[in-house]
Amino acid sequence: MNLEQKIEAVLFFKGEPVSRKKLGDILEAGMMEINEAIERLKISFEGRGIVLMENENELTLGTAPELSRLFEKMQKEELSKDLSKASLETLSIILYKNGAHRAEIDYIRGVNSSFILRALSVRGLVQKEVDPSDSRKYIYKPTFDVLSFLGVKSVEELPGYRDTIESLNKVSENLDEENKKSEESQSSELEKNENTI
Amino acid sequence: MNLEQKIEAVLFFKGEPVSRKKLGDILEAGMMEINEAIERLKISFEGRGIVLMENENELTLGTAPELSRLFEKMQKEELSKDLSKASLETLSIILYKNGAHRAEIDYIRGVNSSFILRALSVRGLVQKEVDPSDSRKYIYKPTFDVLSFLGVKSVEELPGYRDTIESLNKVSENLDEENKKSEESQSSELEKNENTI
Amino acid sequence: MDTETLENVYTVKTPVFEGPFGILLSMVEDRKLFINDVSLASVTEDYLRYINLLEKTNPLEVASFMIVAATLILIKSKSLLPNLELTAEEESDISNLTDRLKLYEMYIRLGGEIKPIFGKKIIFAPLERKQETVMFLPDNQITKENMMTLVSGVLGRMPKKEFIPEVEVKKVISIEEMIDNLTQRIQTSLRMSFKEWTGKGATKEERVTVIVSFLAMLELVRQGLLEAVQENSFEDIMIERQIEESVSANI
């Protein structure tokens, strides 16, 4: 039995997201081997009824999005499918940036986003995590659930993802530069936002 | 999407043995079609980590027997791990409420609790039941075992019960109210949309 | 605990509220314009009128609109007084606002792409598997005391009802008030200095006053009641009452 078969089996057995690192631990394989096997596994999942989803460093299996109607009928719980304007804005920031700090979200939207972020967390569409690059900060990330609701296997499959990322980065870089120039006034504004929560 | 992909997805989604007849009903296909698709599916499952098993006309997906030792070990480790703070917190809400909906737990904790609830029920600490007052909903209840482990005959004997249950009930009321409000605003929005069409 | 306090404590408010960017953007879009200095100058008055309205209905929110208003006034004044030279900081405020609006607009557009596909083709996780034998596997952390501490902890962390930030209530200055003030004072002294009238703009509060005054002045210029003259850049702006063409020319 080769590594990608084993990975497939582990994902099936667990039935919930498993990180690449955990796969390495369970299957006693190095990260490089795991990563290579996952790439091969992705290809072998093309055109099947089960899909392989990926979010950050985690993987999980799900049903093909084309069969949504069928499984919606088969599962009992009601799904809430509406998103307010504020939710959409906030979600699109978190999705297309693939994770954002609250300060960034507030800055882009020009308003305090704490309520909307809580509502999205309760719905399981975003999750708050400690920022791996700065442990004093929290980062809001897309969840598997939000990708599932959108019927995409990873953020890269979001509509217009590749085209948008470039133009988004360009504007963001411009802003970063400008902000560096007037950092003082900026930081005081952010502080003020933080205090009003 | 072809029939064998659909069968694969149904078997994966259900996670339990499904008869050929039931597959035909779910997928609105004749027995002949189903049988043919299953034959093709069997071939496509060769050399994979997930295996298609058949027992007396019932089909199910599983993992290769040579991996069973690995999964046993994995499960043992999982179950002997200490409970996380998030798990204990969730358990405390379920205990004091003597049964709670997932929506209530999510609302109180501010995050989605589905994986935690699953872990708690695997360890026999809570059990999922159909809500007697609303059959579309599930309610998570503390098990008898956990109550006797705590040395109480009923949840009323838990310390600070009266104050806590009062707060918890208030929270549930607020949640109901919010849901009603958002429903109203949605339906009024819908009306508005209809008017403008 | 009485019910009154409970109600205040355990409410998660989700106010439906459009922020300054949303308002500004919808104004630009209503006119089918792109985001740039010209379009922003053309919606400045609408935006200020909106603040005026907001001041009456929702005074707490006005403060967050004022920073954007200040920049809009810069843009507007530049368009009204082409010889007005802006400082580097002011220039960067303007490009910062236009860039932020562009970025915000991009995310709104992306939100628009997400909306129609959300919940349409859902990828489902498998149903929970039925467990044949449930073992009871407790943990030493499950004690009565721990359970009580945890449940009160999580209840305590729920968001509290918002308290009114007093500081922000105070500093809001009504635009109408300023216009009235300006008109009145212009009648007593025909010619006055802008700086003299508004203060030096050293503290934050004073700067807000300068902005609002400046806006009021521009409004009067637009209405033809005043004439603003700035002879050289960075110099004081002279405000004159526009009585008749011939009279003002003689001053």
XYZ file of C-alpha atoms in Angstrom:
645
model
C 0.000 0.000 0.000
C 1.539 3.294 -1.067
C 1.533 6.565 0.854
C -1.276 8.277 -1.049
C -3.526 5.293 -0.481
C -2.735 5.458 3.210
C -3.437 9.186 3.314
C -6.763 8.610 1.607
C -7.604 5.925 4.164
C -6.686 8.135 7.124
C -8.792 11.018 5.803
C -11.714 8.666 5.267
C -11.361 7.095 8.682
C -11.123 10.394 10.545
C -13.963 12.051 8.667
C -12.723 15.486 9.720
C -9.856 17.797 8.727
C -6.359 16.427 9.319
C -3.207 18.505 9.039
C -0.266 17.537 6.867
C 1.865 17.340 9.949
C -0.525 14.961 11.667
C -0.587 12.775 8.549
C 3.193 12.646 8.728
C 3.068 11.615 12.384
C 0.408 8.967 11.908
C 2.001 7.464 8.826
C 5.578 7.977 10.020
C 6.573 9.815 6.865
C 8.598 12.953 6.209
C 6.937 16.205 5.174
C 8.372 16.010 1.689
C 6.976 12.550 1.054
C 3.605 13.582 2.461
C 3.447 16.667 0.263
C 4.352 14.722 -2.849
C 1.825 12.005 -2.068
C -0.887 14.634 -1.543
C -0.181 16.089 -4.975
C -0.599 12.646 -6.525
C -3.721 12.060 -4.467
C -5.252 15.296 -5.727
C -4.885 14.093 -9.283
C -6.391 10.699 -8.488
C -9.448 12.395 -6.988
C -10.318 14.171 -10.214
C -13.666 13.121 -11.624
C -14.861 11.215 -8.584
C -17.907 11.455 -6.351
C -15.707 12.232 -3.356
C -13.612 15.411 -3.411
C -10.387 16.243 -1.600
C -10.565 19.661 0.042
C -7.632 21.692 1.222
C -7.566 24.658 3.571
C -4.212 26.009 4.666
C -2.353 22.883 5.767
C -5.363 20.748 6.450
C -7.119 18.225 4.251
C -10.513 16.608 4.378
C -12.887 14.637 2.166
C -16.351 15.745 1.068
C -19.078 14.996 -1.466
C -18.888 16.401 -4.997
C -20.476 19.893 -5.131
C -22.622 18.876 -8.120
C -24.599 16.597 -5.820
C -25.510 19.367 -3.391
C -29.266 19.098 -3.912
C -29.290 15.376 -3.245
C -27.441 15.576 0.065
C -29.256 18.657 1.231
C -32.432 16.601 1.125
C -30.770 13.689 2.897
C -29.448 15.637 5.851
C -31.907 16.879 8.405
C -30.490 20.096 9.721
C -31.582 23.346 8.194
C -28.816 25.353 6.546
C -28.736 29.095 6.726
C -27.679 30.399 3.368
C -28.162 34.131 3.526
C -25.395 36.610 4.006
C -25.862 40.280 4.835
C -23.914 42.932 2.971
C -21.553 43.341 5.920
C -21.029 39.568 6.142
C -20.238 39.368 2.443
C -17.685 42.167 2.632
C -15.999 40.705 5.681
C -16.018 37.189 4.261
C -14.568 38.265 0.952
C -11.707 40.027 2.757
C -10.938 36.934 4.834
C -11.319 34.573 1.869
C -9.353 36.445 -0.771
C -6.635 37.507 1.661
C -6.738 33.917 2.980
C -6.735 35.185 6.559
C -6.776 38.708 7.949
C -6.253 40.503 11.248
C -9.153 42.380 12.744
C -7.288 45.642 12.353
C -6.867 44.941 8.626
C -10.546 44.151 8.223
C -11.555 47.293 10.117
C -9.151 49.326 8.010
C -10.471 48.032 4.697
C -14.126 48.354 5.678
C -13.673 51.648 7.509
C -15.850 50.418 10.365
C -15.519 48.293 13.454
C -16.064 44.650 12.481
C -16.159 42.908 15.845
C -19.868 42.069 15.774
C -19.849 40.750 12.270
C -16.737 38.672 12.986
C -18.393 37.115 15.998
C -21.517 36.323 13.977
C -19.408 34.712 11.249
C -17.460 32.685 13.841
C -20.675 31.435 15.436
C -21.837 30.283 12.015
C -18.535 28.517 11.554
C -17.658 30.482 8.421
C -14.465 31.952 9.844
C -12.235 30.969 12.721
C -10.008 32.988 14.964
C -6.482 31.695 15.363
C -3.261 32.922 16.882
C -1.212 34.446 14.066
C 1.725 32.092 13.473
C 3.914 35.030 12.436
C 3.038 37.167 15.461
C 1.728 35.355 18.514
C 0.351 38.538 20.049
C -2.149 38.862 17.226
C -5.197 36.918 16.151
C -5.949 36.145 12.568
C -9.358 35.300 11.123
C -9.197 32.483 8.614
C -11.670 30.849 6.249
C -13.010 27.503 7.491
C -13.704 24.316 5.585
C -17.367 25.106 6.131
C -17.211 28.350 4.173
C -15.369 26.641 1.331
C -17.993 23.877 1.419
C -20.824 26.364 1.208
C -19.146 27.970 -1.773
C -18.579 24.583 -3.381
C -14.835 25.120 -3.797
C -12.126 22.665 -2.794
C -9.689 25.417 -1.786
C -9.468 29.226 -1.774
C -7.647 29.081 -5.118
C -10.906 27.932 -6.715
C -12.789 31.045 -5.593
C -14.185 33.046 -8.522
C -11.562 35.377 -9.954
C -9.019 34.377 -7.313
C -5.881 34.513 -9.434
C -6.749 37.697 -11.322
C -7.849 39.454 -8.197
C -4.937 38.577 -5.978
C -2.586 40.607 -8.143
C -4.622 43.766 -8.221
C -5.463 43.437 -4.548
C -1.812 43.114 -3.674
C -0.939 46.133 -5.780
C -3.411 48.415 -4.045
C -2.497 46.988 -0.648
C 1.189 47.617 -1.281
C 0.461 51.202 -2.290
C -1.445 51.688 0.897
C 1.237 50.083 3.028
C 3.776 52.487 1.642
C 1.576 55.493 2.236
C 0.821 54.270 5.712
C 4.445 53.861 6.557
C 4.839 57.544 5.784
C 2.067 58.557 8.133
C 2.437 55.729 10.590
C 1.932 57.838 13.640
C -1.523 59.062 12.856
C -2.425 55.573 11.690
C -1.491 53.795 14.874
C -3.409 56.261 16.972
C -6.468 55.684 14.836
C -6.199 51.935 15.257
C -5.758 52.289 18.985
C -8.907 54.300 19.086
C -10.765 51.558 17.233
C -9.470 48.941 19.624
C -10.649 50.986 22.592
C -14.190 51.344 21.396
C -14.878 47.598 21.399
C -21.872 13.425 -13.163
C -22.221 9.729 -13.884
C -24.007 7.138 -11.808
C -20.934 5.493 -10.288
C -19.686 8.846 -9.051
C -23.080 9.414 -7.486
C -23.048 6.003 -5.820
C -19.580 6.669 -4.444
C -20.740 9.982 -2.998
C -23.864 8.471 -1.417
C -21.901 5.656 0.215
C -19.353 8.142 1.503
C -22.009 10.511 2.830
C -24.052 7.827 4.580
C -21.046 6.033 6.081
C -23.116 2.886 6.643
C -24.172 -0.075 4.511
C -26.710 0.825 1.818
C -28.627 -1.759 -0.221
C -28.633 -1.725 -4.007
C -32.357 -1.119 -3.909
C -31.950 1.905 -1.637
C -29.263 3.294 -3.963
C -31.713 2.968 -6.818
C -34.363 4.837 -4.847
C -32.046 7.635 -3.772
C -30.561 8.123 -7.219
C -33.773 7.434 -9.102
C -32.169 4.788 -11.239
C -33.227 1.302 -12.323
C -31.703 -1.815 -10.824
C -29.907 -2.654 -14.029
C -28.220 0.706 -14.244
C -27.265 0.539 -10.566
C -25.780 -2.933 -10.935
C -23.747 -1.916 -13.945
C -22.517 1.235 -12.258
C -21.470 -0.759 -9.195
C -19.390 -3.057 -11.378
C -17.609 -0.090 -12.900
C -17.192 1.452 -9.450
C -15.560 -1.725 -8.151
C -12.956 -1.440 -10.871
C -12.288 2.199 -10.180
C -11.735 1.428 -6.496
C -8.860 -0.915 -7.245
C -5.622 0.293 -5.770
C -7.144 2.974 -3.592
C -6.996 3.631 0.138
C -10.752 3.544 0.468
C -12.269 0.143 -0.331
C -15.729 -0.739 -1.557
C -17.181 -3.614 0.422
C -20.278 -5.654 -0.253
C -22.172 -7.905 2.089
C -25.504 -9.460 1.128
C -26.480 -6.802 -1.383
C -25.437 -4.011 0.924
C -22.557 -1.774 -0.046
C -20.352 0.356 2.130
C -17.031 2.149 2.015
C -14.269 1.277 4.407
C -10.523 1.098 4.726
C -8.167 -1.720 3.870
C -7.858 -4.376 6.594
C -4.077 -4.041 6.706
C -4.559 -0.554 8.141
C -6.833 -1.647 10.983
C -3.973 -1.916 13.489
C -2.904 1.618 12.653
C -6.401 2.988 13.146
C -6.877 1.159 16.418
C -3.713 2.720 17.740
C -4.767 6.118 16.412
C -8.135 5.915 18.106
C -6.672 4.778 21.391
C -4.307 7.720 21.458
C -7.118 10.065 20.565
C -9.336 8.806 23.351
C -6.677 8.786 26.040
C -5.749 12.403 25.385
C -6.755 14.996 27.978
C -9.870 16.925 27.104
C -9.172 20.401 25.754
C -10.410 23.497 27.534
C -12.860 24.050 24.677
C -14.278 20.558 25.199
C -14.644 20.993 28.952
C -16.263 24.387 28.458
C -18.757 22.898 26.010
C -19.484 20.072 28.426
C -20.135 22.572 31.229
C -22.748 24.388 29.128
C -24.493 21.114 28.259
C -24.450 20.055 31.905
C -25.922 23.221 33.362
C -28.523 23.497 30.620
C -29.248 19.790 30.941
C -29.301 19.544 27.171
C -28.550 22.234 24.603
C -28.845 22.808 20.860
C -25.691 23.288 18.883
C -26.817 26.786 17.929
C -27.067 27.753 21.597
C -23.643 26.382 22.398
C -22.112 28.141 19.382
C -23.799 31.397 20.332
C -22.525 31.266 23.905
C -18.997 30.256 22.965
C -18.802 32.536 19.930
C -17.408 29.728 17.778
C -18.664 26.684 15.945
C -18.621 23.607 18.193
C -19.430 20.739 15.841
C -16.126 18.872 16.069
C -15.988 19.301 19.822
C -19.495 17.892 20.207
C -18.510 14.894 18.185
C -15.446 14.291 20.364
C -17.558 14.585 23.520
C -20.071 12.053 22.284
C -17.350 9.604 21.191
C -16.140 9.620 24.788
C -19.606 8.972 26.140
C -19.822 12.332 27.912
C -22.789 13.693 25.957
C -25.394 12.106 23.730
C -27.150 13.496 20.722
C -30.926 13.101 20.663
C -33.741 14.386 18.517
C -35.270 17.374 20.291
C -38.688 16.257 21.551
C -40.082 19.768 21.023
C -38.754 20.176 17.460
C -37.951 17.046 15.492
C -35.810 18.923 12.971
C -33.335 19.761 15.702
C -30.879 17.797 17.765
C -30.225 18.318 21.406
C -26.999 17.379 23.192
C -27.596 15.953 26.652
C -25.191 14.958 29.418
C -24.981 11.163 29.831
C -25.920 9.398 33.064
C -22.308 8.307 33.301
C -21.020 11.863 33.430
C -23.560 12.851 36.078
C -22.614 9.935 38.292
C -18.929 10.666 37.648
C -19.594 14.122 39.059
C -21.457 12.551 41.972
C -24.788 14.291 41.297
C -28.185 12.725 40.796
C -29.437 15.627 38.699
C -28.007 18.831 37.255
C -29.801 20.909 39.902
C -27.219 19.665 42.357
C -24.385 21.336 40.464
C -22.799 24.286 42.313
C -24.340 27.688 41.556
C -27.071 26.027 39.546
C -29.850 28.615 39.992
C -27.865 31.683 38.931
C -26.227 29.862 36.068
C -29.417 28.434 34.625
C -31.004 31.873 34.836
C -28.188 33.369 32.774
C -28.237 30.491 30.339
C -31.978 30.767 29.814
C -31.633 34.490 29.252
C -29.019 33.834 26.592
C -31.332 31.384 24.835
C -34.141 33.915 24.876
C -31.860 36.528 23.355
C -30.819 34.093 20.675
C -34.444 33.299 19.823
C -35.217 36.974 19.653
C -32.283 37.646 17.367
C -33.295 34.821 15.086
C -36.813 36.144 14.929
C -35.519 39.610 14.157
C -33.244 38.436 11.380
C -36.085 36.387 9.930
C -38.320 39.414 9.979
C -35.774 41.696 8.404
C -35.151 39.070 5.773
C -38.785 38.607 4.924
C -39.288 42.359 4.773
C -36.268 42.618 2.530
C -37.744 39.935 0.327
C -40.999 41.821 0.165
C -39.156 44.933 -0.778
C -37.361 43.100 -3.536
C -40.578 41.686 -4.815
C -42.100 45.105 -4.958
C -39.280 46.497 -7.012
C -39.432 43.728 -9.581
C -28.937 39.390 39.428
C -32.164 41.015 38.337
C -33.503 40.487 34.853
C -32.772 44.024 33.779
C -29.011 43.620 34.143
C -29.094 40.182 32.646
C -30.706 41.530 29.565
C -28.063 44.189 29.236
C -25.213 41.820 29.742
C -26.082 38.911 27.486
C -27.026 40.647 24.286
C -25.026 40.245 21.158
C -25.887 43.252 19.090
C -25.511 43.098 15.364
C -26.306 46.610 14.221
C -27.112 47.137 10.583
C -25.013 50.122 9.845
C -23.318 51.389 6.744
C -19.924 52.904 7.402
C -18.401 55.983 5.791
C -16.823 54.036 2.924
C -20.042 52.277 2.065
C -21.930 55.562 1.947
C -19.271 57.302 -0.090
C -18.937 54.451 -2.510
C -22.647 54.195 -3.135
C -22.708 57.943 -3.840
C -19.930 57.615 -6.392
C -21.571 54.573 -7.940
C -24.962 56.257 -8.112
C -23.369 58.786 -10.424
C -21.709 56.016 -12.405
C -18.283 57.464 -11.736
C -14.887 55.936 -11.027
C -13.133 56.589 -7.760
C -10.843 59.570 -8.175
C -10.392 63.150 -6.964
C -12.934 64.509 -9.396
C -15.705 62.114 -8.478
C -15.019 62.470 -4.768
C -15.165 66.261 -5.034
C -18.513 65.955 -6.746
C -20.044 63.880 -3.950
C -18.536 65.828 -1.053
C -21.625 67.920 -0.489
C -23.894 64.881 -0.540
C -21.641 63.208 1.947
C -21.681 66.208 4.258
C -25.425 66.422 3.965
C -25.537 62.788 4.969
C -23.426 63.519 8.047
C -25.835 66.274 8.912
C -28.705 63.850 8.755
C -26.802 61.235 10.699
C -26.053 63.781 13.381
C -29.744 63.971 14.108
C -30.605 60.281 13.900
C -27.451 58.574 15.070
C -25.064 61.079 16.673
C -22.726 58.365 17.948
C -21.760 57.269 14.485
C -20.847 60.727 13.246
C -17.359 60.655 14.703
C -16.270 57.811 12.436
C -17.486 59.798 9.430
C -15.528 62.917 10.326
C -12.076 61.679 9.346
C -13.288 60.862 5.856
C -15.144 64.185 5.769
C -11.906 66.026 6.496
C -10.179 64.435 3.530
C -13.161 65.051 1.287
C -13.039 68.706 2.211
C -9.404 68.807 1.196
C -10.325 67.295 -2.146
C -13.241 69.656 -2.587
C -11.247 72.725 -1.644
C -8.518 71.783 -4.049
C -11.106 71.588 -6.793
C -12.656 74.929 -5.807
C -9.382 76.710 -5.185
C -6.966 75.372 -7.779
C -4.139 77.558 -6.496
C -4.445 75.983 -3.054
C -1.260 74.072 -2.405
C -1.567 71.018 -0.221
C 1.070 69.776 2.179
C 2.666 66.394 1.574
C 0.601 64.958 4.416
C -2.610 66.269 2.938
C -1.724 64.920 -0.482
C -1.066 61.531 1.023
C -4.362 61.691 2.942
C -6.123 62.154 -0.367
C -4.388 59.345 -2.204
C -4.831 57.194 0.868
C -8.580 57.722 0.827
C -8.892 57.007 -2.881
C -6.774 53.862 -2.539
C -8.725 52.639 0.454
C -11.964 53.174 -1.404
C -10.622 51.287 -4.401
C -9.569 48.403 -2.199
C -12.915 48.384 -0.446
C -14.697 48.436 -3.778
C -12.679 45.430 -4.930
C -13.763 43.436 -1.908
C -17.371 44.477 -2.388
C -17.152 43.299 -5.973
C -15.678 39.991 -4.808
C -18.476 39.732 -2.267
C -20.826 40.109 -5.202
C -19.195 37.120 -6.884
C -19.522 35.024 -3.774
C -23.141 35.862 -3.043
C -24.723 33.992 -5.950
C -22.707 30.814 -5.388
C -23.027 30.660 -1.612
C -25.082 27.633 -0.576
C -25.743 26.574 -4.171
C -23.295 23.717 -4.600
C -22.447 22.589 -1.132
C -19.710 20.068 -0.436
C -20.970 17.873 2.384
C -18.922 16.161 5.051
C -20.050 12.595 5.761
C -22.811 12.090 8.292
C -21.738 11.255 11.798
C -21.063 7.565 12.031
C -23.220 5.548 14.349
C -21.164 4.273 17.204
C -21.813 0.686 18.068
C -20.280 0.682 21.504
C -19.842 3.921 23.358
C -17.205 3.775 25.998
C -17.301 6.150 28.896
C -13.951 7.903 28.947
C -13.997 10.729 31.447
C -11.145 12.933 32.474
C -9.987 14.051 35.903
C -10.655 17.635 34.901
C -14.388 16.944 34.990
C -15.233 18.085 38.504
C -18.176 20.064 39.851
C -15.946 23.031 40.648
C -14.315 23.048 37.218
C -17.666 22.843 35.492
C -18.945 25.833 37.437
C -15.810 27.885 36.783
C -15.919 27.076 33.076
C -19.586 27.844 32.549
C -19.380 31.166 34.352
C -16.177 31.927 32.494
C -17.723 31.420 29.103
C -20.839 33.385 30.046
C -18.636 36.199 31.290
C -16.786 36.351 27.998
C -19.936 36.966 25.964
C -19.924 40.449 24.456
C -21.442 43.051 26.697
C -23.860 45.656 25.545
C -21.977 48.590 24.125
C -21.340 51.509 26.396
C -21.608 55.004 25.036
C -18.167 56.497 24.564
C -18.535 59.908 26.161
C -15.522 61.511 24.584
C -16.857 61.169 21.110
C -20.227 62.692 21.880
C -18.685 65.933 22.985
C -16.462 66.776 20.071
C -18.967 66.505 17.263
C -19.615 69.887 15.736
C -22.637 70.525 13.657
C -21.975 71.811 10.181
C -25.107 73.923 10.254
C -24.004 75.486 13.504
C -20.743 76.449 11.880
C -22.399 77.946 8.842
C -24.669 80.013 11.051
C -21.724 81.133 13.095
C -19.762 82.074 9.996
C -22.614 84.002 8.411
C -23.190 85.921 11.588
C -19.598 86.866 12.096
C -19.142 87.793 8.492
C -21.835 90.345 8.876
C -20.122 92.109 11.760
C -16.705 92.189 10.270
C -16.584 92.385 6.546
C -13.175 90.986 6.237
C -11.658 88.455 8.521
C -8.927 85.927 8.607
C -9.726 82.266 8.476
C -6.987 81.390 10.921
C -8.019 84.043 13.388
C -11.501 82.729 13.405
C -10.825 79.023 13.768
C -7.722 78.954 15.955
C -4.386 77.504 15.042
C -5.453 73.875 14.711
C -2.871 72.642 17.173
C -4.891 70.139 19.148
C -7.014 67.431 17.617
C -10.251 69.136 18.647
C -9.091 72.412 17.128
C -8.257 70.643 13.920
C -11.745 69.259 13.699
C -13.003 72.800 14.174
C -10.767 74.026 11.374
C -12.066 71.340 9.083
C -15.679 71.981 9.808
C -15.179 75.719 9.535
C -13.403 75.328 6.286
C -16.212 73.251 4.979
C -18.729 75.808 6.128
C -16.741 78.480 4.378
C -16.637 76.530 1.167
C -20.343 75.989 1.375
C -20.857 79.739 1.578
C -18.445 80.289 -1.273
C -20.500 77.922 -3.316
C -23.679 79.726 -2.424
C -22.064 82.952 -3.527
C -22.239 84.558 -0.098
C -18.523 84.613 0.459
C -15.382 84.937 -1.484
C -12.321 83.123 -0.299
C -8.968 84.478 -1.301
C -5.642 82.849 -0.727
C -2.882 84.974 -2.101
C -0.035 82.541 -1.641
C 0.167 78.933 -0.683
C 0.307 78.189 3.052
C -0.843 81.730 3.636
C -4.005 82.551 5.419
C -7.221 82.451 3.456
C -9.082 85.730 3.488
C -12.821 85.554 3.704
C -14.829 88.378 2.286
C -18.478 89.064 2.206
C -19.763 89.149 -1.297
C -22.071 92.178 -1.310
C -21.824 93.295 -4.856
C -19.209 92.740 -7.468
C -18.144 96.377 -7.506
C -17.942 96.766 -3.738
C -15.863 93.701 -3.096
C -13.524 94.661 -5.859
C -12.820 97.935 -4.096
C -11.812 96.410 -0.779
